[in-house]
PDB file of C-alpha atoms in Angstrom:
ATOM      1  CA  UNK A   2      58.608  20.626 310.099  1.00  0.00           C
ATOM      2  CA  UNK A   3      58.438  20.233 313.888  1.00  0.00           C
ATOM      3  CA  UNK A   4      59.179  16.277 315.817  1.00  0.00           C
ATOM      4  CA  UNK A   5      59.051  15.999 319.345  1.00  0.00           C
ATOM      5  CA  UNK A   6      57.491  14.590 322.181  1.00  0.00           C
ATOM      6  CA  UNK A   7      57.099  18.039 323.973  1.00  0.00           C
ATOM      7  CA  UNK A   8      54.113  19.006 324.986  1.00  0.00           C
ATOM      8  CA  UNK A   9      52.252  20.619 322.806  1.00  0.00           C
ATOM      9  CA  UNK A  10      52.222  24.374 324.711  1.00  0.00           C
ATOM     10  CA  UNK A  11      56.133  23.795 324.860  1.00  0.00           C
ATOM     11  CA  UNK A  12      55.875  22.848 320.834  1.00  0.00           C
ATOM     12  CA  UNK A  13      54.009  26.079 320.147  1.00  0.00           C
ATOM     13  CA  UNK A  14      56.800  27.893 322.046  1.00  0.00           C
ATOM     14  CA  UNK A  15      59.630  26.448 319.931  1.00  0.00           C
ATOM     15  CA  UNK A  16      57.570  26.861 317.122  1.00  0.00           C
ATOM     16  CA  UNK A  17      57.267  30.568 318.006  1.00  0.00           C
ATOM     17  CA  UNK A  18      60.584  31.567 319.304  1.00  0.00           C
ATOM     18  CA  UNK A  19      62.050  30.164 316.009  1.00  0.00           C
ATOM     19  CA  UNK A  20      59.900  32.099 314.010  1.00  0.00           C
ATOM     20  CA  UNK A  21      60.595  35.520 315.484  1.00  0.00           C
ATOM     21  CA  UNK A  22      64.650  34.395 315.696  1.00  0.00           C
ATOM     22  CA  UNK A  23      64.448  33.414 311.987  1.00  0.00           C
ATOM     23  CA  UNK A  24      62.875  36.906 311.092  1.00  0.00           C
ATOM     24  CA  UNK A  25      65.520  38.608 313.435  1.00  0.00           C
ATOM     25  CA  UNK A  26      68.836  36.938 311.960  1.00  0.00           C
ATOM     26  CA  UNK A  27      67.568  36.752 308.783  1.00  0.00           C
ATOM     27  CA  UNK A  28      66.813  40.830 309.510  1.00  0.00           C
ATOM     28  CA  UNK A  29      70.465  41.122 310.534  1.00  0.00           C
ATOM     29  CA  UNK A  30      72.883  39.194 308.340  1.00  0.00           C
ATOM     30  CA  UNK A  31      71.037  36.136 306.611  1.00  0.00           C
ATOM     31  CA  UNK A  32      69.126  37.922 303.090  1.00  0.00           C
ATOM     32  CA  UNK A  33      68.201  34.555 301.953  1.00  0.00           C
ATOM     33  CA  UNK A  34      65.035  32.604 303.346  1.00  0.00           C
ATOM     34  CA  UNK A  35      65.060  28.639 302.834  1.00  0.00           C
ATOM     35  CA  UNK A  36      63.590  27.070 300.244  1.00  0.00           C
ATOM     36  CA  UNK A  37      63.144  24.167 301.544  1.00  0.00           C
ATOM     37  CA  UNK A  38      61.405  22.631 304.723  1.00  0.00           C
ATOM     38  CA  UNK A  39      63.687  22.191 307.573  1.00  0.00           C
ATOM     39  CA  UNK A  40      63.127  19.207 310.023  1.00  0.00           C
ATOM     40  CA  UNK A  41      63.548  20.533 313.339  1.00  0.00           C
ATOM     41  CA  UNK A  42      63.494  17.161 315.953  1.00  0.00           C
ATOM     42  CA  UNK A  43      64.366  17.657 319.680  1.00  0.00           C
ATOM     43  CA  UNK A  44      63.665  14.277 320.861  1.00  0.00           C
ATOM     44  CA  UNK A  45      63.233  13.218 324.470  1.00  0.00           C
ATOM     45  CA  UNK A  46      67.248  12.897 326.180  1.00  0.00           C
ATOM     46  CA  UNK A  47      66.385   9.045 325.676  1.00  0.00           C
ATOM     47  CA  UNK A  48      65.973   9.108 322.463  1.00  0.00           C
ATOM     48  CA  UNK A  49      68.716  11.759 321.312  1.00  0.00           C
ATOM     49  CA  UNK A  50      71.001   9.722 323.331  1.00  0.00           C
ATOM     50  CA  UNK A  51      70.233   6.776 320.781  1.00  0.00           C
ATOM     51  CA  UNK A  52      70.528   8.907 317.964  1.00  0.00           C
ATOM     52  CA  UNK A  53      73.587  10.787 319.078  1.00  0.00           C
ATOM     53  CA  UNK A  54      75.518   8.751 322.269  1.00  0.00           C
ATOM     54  CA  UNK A  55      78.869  11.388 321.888  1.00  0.00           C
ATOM     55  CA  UNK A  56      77.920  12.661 325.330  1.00  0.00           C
ATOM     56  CA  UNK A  57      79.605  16.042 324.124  1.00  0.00           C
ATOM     57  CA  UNK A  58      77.862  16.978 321.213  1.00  0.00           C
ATOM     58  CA  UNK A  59      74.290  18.599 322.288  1.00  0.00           C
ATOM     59  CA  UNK A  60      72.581  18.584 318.456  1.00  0.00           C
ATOM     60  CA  UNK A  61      73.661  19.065 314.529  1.00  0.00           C
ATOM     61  CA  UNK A  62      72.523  20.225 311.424  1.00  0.00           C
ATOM     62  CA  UNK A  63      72.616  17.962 308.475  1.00  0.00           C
ATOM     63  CA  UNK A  64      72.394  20.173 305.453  1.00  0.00           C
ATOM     64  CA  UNK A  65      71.968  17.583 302.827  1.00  0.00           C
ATOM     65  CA  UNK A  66      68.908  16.293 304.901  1.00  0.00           C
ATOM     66  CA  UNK A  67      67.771  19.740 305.766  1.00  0.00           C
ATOM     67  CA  UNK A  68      67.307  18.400 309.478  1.00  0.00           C
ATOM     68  CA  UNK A  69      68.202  19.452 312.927  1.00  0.00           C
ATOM     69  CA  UNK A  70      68.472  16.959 315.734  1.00  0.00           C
ATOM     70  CA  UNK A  71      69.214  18.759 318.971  1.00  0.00           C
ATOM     71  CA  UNK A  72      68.920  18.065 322.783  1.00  0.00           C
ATOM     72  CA  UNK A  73      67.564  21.341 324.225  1.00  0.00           C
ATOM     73  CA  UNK A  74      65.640  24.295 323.106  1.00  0.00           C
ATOM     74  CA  UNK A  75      67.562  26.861 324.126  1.00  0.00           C
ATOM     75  CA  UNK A  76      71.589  27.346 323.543  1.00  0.00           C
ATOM     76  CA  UNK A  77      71.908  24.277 321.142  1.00  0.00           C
ATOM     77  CA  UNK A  78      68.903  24.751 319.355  1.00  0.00           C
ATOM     78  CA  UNK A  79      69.949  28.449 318.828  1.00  0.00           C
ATOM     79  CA  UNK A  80      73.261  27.609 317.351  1.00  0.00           C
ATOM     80  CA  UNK A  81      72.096  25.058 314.686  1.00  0.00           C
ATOM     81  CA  UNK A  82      69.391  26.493 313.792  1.00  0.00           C
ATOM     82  CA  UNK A  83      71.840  29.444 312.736  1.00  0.00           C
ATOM     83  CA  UNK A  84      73.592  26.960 311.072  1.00  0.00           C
ATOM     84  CA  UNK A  85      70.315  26.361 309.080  1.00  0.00           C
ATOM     85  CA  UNK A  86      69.772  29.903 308.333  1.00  0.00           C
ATOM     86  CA  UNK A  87      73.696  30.619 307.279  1.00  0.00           C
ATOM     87  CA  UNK A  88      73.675  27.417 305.077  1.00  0.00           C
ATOM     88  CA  UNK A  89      70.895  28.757 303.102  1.00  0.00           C
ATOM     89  CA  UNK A  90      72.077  31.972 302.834  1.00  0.00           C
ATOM     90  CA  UNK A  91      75.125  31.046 301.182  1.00  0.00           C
ATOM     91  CA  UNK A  92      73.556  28.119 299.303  1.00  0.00           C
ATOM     92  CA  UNK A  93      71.319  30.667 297.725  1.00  0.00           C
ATOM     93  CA  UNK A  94      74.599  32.417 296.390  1.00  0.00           C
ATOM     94  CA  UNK A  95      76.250  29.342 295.745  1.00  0.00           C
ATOM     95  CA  UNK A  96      79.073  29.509 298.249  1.00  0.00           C
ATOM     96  CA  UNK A  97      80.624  27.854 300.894  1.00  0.00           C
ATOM     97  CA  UNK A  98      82.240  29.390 303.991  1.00  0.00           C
ATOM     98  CA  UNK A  99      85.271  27.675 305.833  1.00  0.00           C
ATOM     99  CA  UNK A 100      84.409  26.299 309.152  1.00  0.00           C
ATOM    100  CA  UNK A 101      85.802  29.413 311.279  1.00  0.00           C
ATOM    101  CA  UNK A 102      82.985  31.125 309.830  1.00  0.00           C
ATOM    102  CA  UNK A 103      80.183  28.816 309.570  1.00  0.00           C
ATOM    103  CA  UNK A 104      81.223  28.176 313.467  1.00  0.00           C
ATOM    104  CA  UNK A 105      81.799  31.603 314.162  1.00  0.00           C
ATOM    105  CA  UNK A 106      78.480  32.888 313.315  1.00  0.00           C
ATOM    106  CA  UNK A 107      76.993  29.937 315.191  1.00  0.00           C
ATOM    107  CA  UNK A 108      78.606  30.316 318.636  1.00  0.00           C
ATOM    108  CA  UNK A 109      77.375  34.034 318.059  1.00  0.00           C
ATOM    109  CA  UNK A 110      74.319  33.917 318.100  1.00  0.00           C
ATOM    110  CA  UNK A 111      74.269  30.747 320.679  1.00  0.00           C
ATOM    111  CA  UNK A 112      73.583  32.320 323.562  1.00  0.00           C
ATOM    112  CA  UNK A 113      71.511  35.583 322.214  1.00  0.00           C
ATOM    113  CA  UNK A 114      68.330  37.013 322.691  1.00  0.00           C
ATOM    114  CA  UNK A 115      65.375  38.717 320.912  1.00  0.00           C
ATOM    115  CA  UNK A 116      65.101  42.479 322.247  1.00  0.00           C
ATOM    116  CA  UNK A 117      62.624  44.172 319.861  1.00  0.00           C
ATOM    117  CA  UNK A 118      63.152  42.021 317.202  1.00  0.00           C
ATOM    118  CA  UNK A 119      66.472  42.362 316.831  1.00  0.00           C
ATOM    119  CA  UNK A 120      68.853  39.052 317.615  1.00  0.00           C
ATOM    120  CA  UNK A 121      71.480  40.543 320.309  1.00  0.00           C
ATOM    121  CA  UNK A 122      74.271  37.856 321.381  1.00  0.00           C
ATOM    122  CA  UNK A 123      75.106  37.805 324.949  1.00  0.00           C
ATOM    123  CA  UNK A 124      78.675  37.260 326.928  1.00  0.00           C
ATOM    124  CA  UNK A 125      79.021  33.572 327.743  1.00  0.00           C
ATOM    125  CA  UNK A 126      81.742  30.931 329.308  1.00  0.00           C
ATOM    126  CA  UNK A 127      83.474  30.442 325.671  1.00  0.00           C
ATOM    127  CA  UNK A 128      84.624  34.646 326.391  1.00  0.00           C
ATOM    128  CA  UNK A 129      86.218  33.133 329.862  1.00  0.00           C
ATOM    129  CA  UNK A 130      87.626  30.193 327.755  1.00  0.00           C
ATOM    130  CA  UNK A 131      89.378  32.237 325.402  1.00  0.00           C
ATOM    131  CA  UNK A 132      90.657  34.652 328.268  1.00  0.00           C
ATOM    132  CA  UNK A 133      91.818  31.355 329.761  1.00  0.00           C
ATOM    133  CA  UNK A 134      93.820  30.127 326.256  1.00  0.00           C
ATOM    134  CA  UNK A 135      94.963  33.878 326.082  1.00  0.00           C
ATOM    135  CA  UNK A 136      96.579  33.658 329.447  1.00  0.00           C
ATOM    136  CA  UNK A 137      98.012  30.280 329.786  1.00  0.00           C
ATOM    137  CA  UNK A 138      99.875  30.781 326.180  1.00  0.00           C
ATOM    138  CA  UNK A 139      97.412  28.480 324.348  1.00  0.00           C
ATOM    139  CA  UNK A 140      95.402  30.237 322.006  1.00  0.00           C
ATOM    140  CA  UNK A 141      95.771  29.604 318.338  1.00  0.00           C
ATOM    141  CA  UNK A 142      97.447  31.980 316.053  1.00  0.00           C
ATOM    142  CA  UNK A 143      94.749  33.327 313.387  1.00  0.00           C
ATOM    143  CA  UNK A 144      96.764  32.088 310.264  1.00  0.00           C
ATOM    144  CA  UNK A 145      96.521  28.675 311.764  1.00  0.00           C
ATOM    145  CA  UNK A 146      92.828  29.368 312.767  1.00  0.00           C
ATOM    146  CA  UNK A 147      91.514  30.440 309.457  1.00  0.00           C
ATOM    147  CA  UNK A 148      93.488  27.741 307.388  1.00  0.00           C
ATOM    148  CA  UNK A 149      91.662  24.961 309.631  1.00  0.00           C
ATOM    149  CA  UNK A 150      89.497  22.906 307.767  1.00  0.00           C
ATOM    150  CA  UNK A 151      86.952  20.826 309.832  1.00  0.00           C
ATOM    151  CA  UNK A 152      88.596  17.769 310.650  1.00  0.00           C
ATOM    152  CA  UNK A 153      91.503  19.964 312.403  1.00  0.00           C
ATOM    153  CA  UNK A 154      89.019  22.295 313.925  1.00  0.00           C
ATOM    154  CA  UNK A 155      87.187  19.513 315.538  1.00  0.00           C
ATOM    155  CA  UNK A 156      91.145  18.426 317.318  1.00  0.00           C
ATOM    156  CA  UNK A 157      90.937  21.256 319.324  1.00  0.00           C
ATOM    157  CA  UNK A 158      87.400  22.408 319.358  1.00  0.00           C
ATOM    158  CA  UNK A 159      87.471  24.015 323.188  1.00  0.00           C
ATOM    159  CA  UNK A 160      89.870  26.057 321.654  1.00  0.00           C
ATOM    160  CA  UNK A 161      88.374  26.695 318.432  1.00  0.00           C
ATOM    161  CA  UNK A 162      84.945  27.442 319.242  1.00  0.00           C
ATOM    162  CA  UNK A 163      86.213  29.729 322.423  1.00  0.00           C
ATOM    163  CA  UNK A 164      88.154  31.845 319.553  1.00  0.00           C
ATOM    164  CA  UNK A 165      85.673  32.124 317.155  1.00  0.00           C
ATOM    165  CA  UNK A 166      83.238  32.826 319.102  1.00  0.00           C
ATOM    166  CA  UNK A 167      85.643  35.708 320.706  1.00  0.00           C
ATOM    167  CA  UNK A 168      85.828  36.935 317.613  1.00  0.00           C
ATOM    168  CA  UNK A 169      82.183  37.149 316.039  1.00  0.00           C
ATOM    169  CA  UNK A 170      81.149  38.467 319.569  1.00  0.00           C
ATOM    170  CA  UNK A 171      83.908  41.017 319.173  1.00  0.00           C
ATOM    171  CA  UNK A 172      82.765  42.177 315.851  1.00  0.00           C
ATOM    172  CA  UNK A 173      79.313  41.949 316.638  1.00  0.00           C
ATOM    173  CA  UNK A 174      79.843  44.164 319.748  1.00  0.00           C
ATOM    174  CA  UNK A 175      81.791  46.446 317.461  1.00  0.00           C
ATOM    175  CA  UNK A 176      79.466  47.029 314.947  1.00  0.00           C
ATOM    176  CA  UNK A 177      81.453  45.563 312.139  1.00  0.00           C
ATOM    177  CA  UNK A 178      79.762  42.036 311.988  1.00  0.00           C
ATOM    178  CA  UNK A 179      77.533  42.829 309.104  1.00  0.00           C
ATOM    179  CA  UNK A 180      80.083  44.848 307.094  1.00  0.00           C
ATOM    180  CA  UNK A 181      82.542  41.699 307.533  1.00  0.00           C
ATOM    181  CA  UNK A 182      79.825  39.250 306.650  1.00  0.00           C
ATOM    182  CA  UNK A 183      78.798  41.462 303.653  1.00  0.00           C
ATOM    183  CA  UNK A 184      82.105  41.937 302.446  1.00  0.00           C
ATOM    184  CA  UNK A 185      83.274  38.599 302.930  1.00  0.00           C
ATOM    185  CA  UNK A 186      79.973  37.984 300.746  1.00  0.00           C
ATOM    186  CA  UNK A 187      81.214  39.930 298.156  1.00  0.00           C
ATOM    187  CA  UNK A 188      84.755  38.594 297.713  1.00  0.00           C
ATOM    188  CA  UNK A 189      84.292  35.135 296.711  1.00  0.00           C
TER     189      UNK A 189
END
């Protein structure tokens, strides 16, 4: 279910890239359709300022409304509406990821594109970050990483999403994304 006060040509193209990105990811990694409607608003910078005035945060997903507020339709809507598609993968099995992975998978597929209907993330800034927090002695150890639950992860989350995203672009770039989504599937 679509809300905004885009014109209705730019609706149709939201409505239409999210269609073919939903087939793509759900093609890659993401078995499980939703169920459910999903609310997707991008509301005039106005109004999501009113709705969300943390000048950092560009959109969310709120699973238990089924609803995505974001601020742009490109990188932000990308990323939660990954978030949409993961939650309702793993809902479908009844499971729950921890937050390096539910972030992980959305700062993958952030800043991707659709090349012949396949979902293919791109190198972006959070790769220089993570170079950055590499150099400078500042990156977080893994055990650390993968023990955070969301409350720490949001403390530090330059840091955190630069390294998770590092590392889902690194396995995706690798070839081993869907083998360590699958298998992560299958050990819980």
């Amino acid at each position: 279910i679509y809300a905004s006060d885009a014109s209705e040509g730019l609706l149709d193209k939201i409505q239409d890239f999210l269609n073919k990105f939903s087939d793509a990811e759900r093609y890659y990694l993401f078995k499980n359709k939703p169920s459910y409607y999903i609310i997707i608003l991008v509301p005039n910078l106005k109004d999501f300022v009113k709705l969300v005035p943390d000048p950092r945060i560009g959109g969310f997903y709120a699973h238990q409304l089924r609803a995505l507020i974001c601020r742009d339709t490109g990188y932000t809507l990308r990323h939660e509406f990954t978030h949409a598609l993961h939650l309702a993968d793993i809902s479908a099995r009844r499971q729950s990821h921890p937050i390096w992975i539910t972030e992980g998978l959305s700062t993958c597929f952030e800043d991707s594109e659709l090349r012949y209907g396949n979902v293919v993330p791109k190198y972006n800034g959070r790769i220089d970050q993570m170079k950055e927090l590499i150099n400078t002695g500042k990156s977080i150890p893994w055990q650390t990483l993968a023990k955070m639950d969301q409350k720490a992860f949001m403390e530090k989350p330059q840091e955190c999403y630069a390294e998770v995203r590092a590392i889902f672009y690194w396995l995706d770039k690798t070839n081993g994304l869907k083998t360590f989504y699958y298998t992560y599937l299958s050990d819980l």
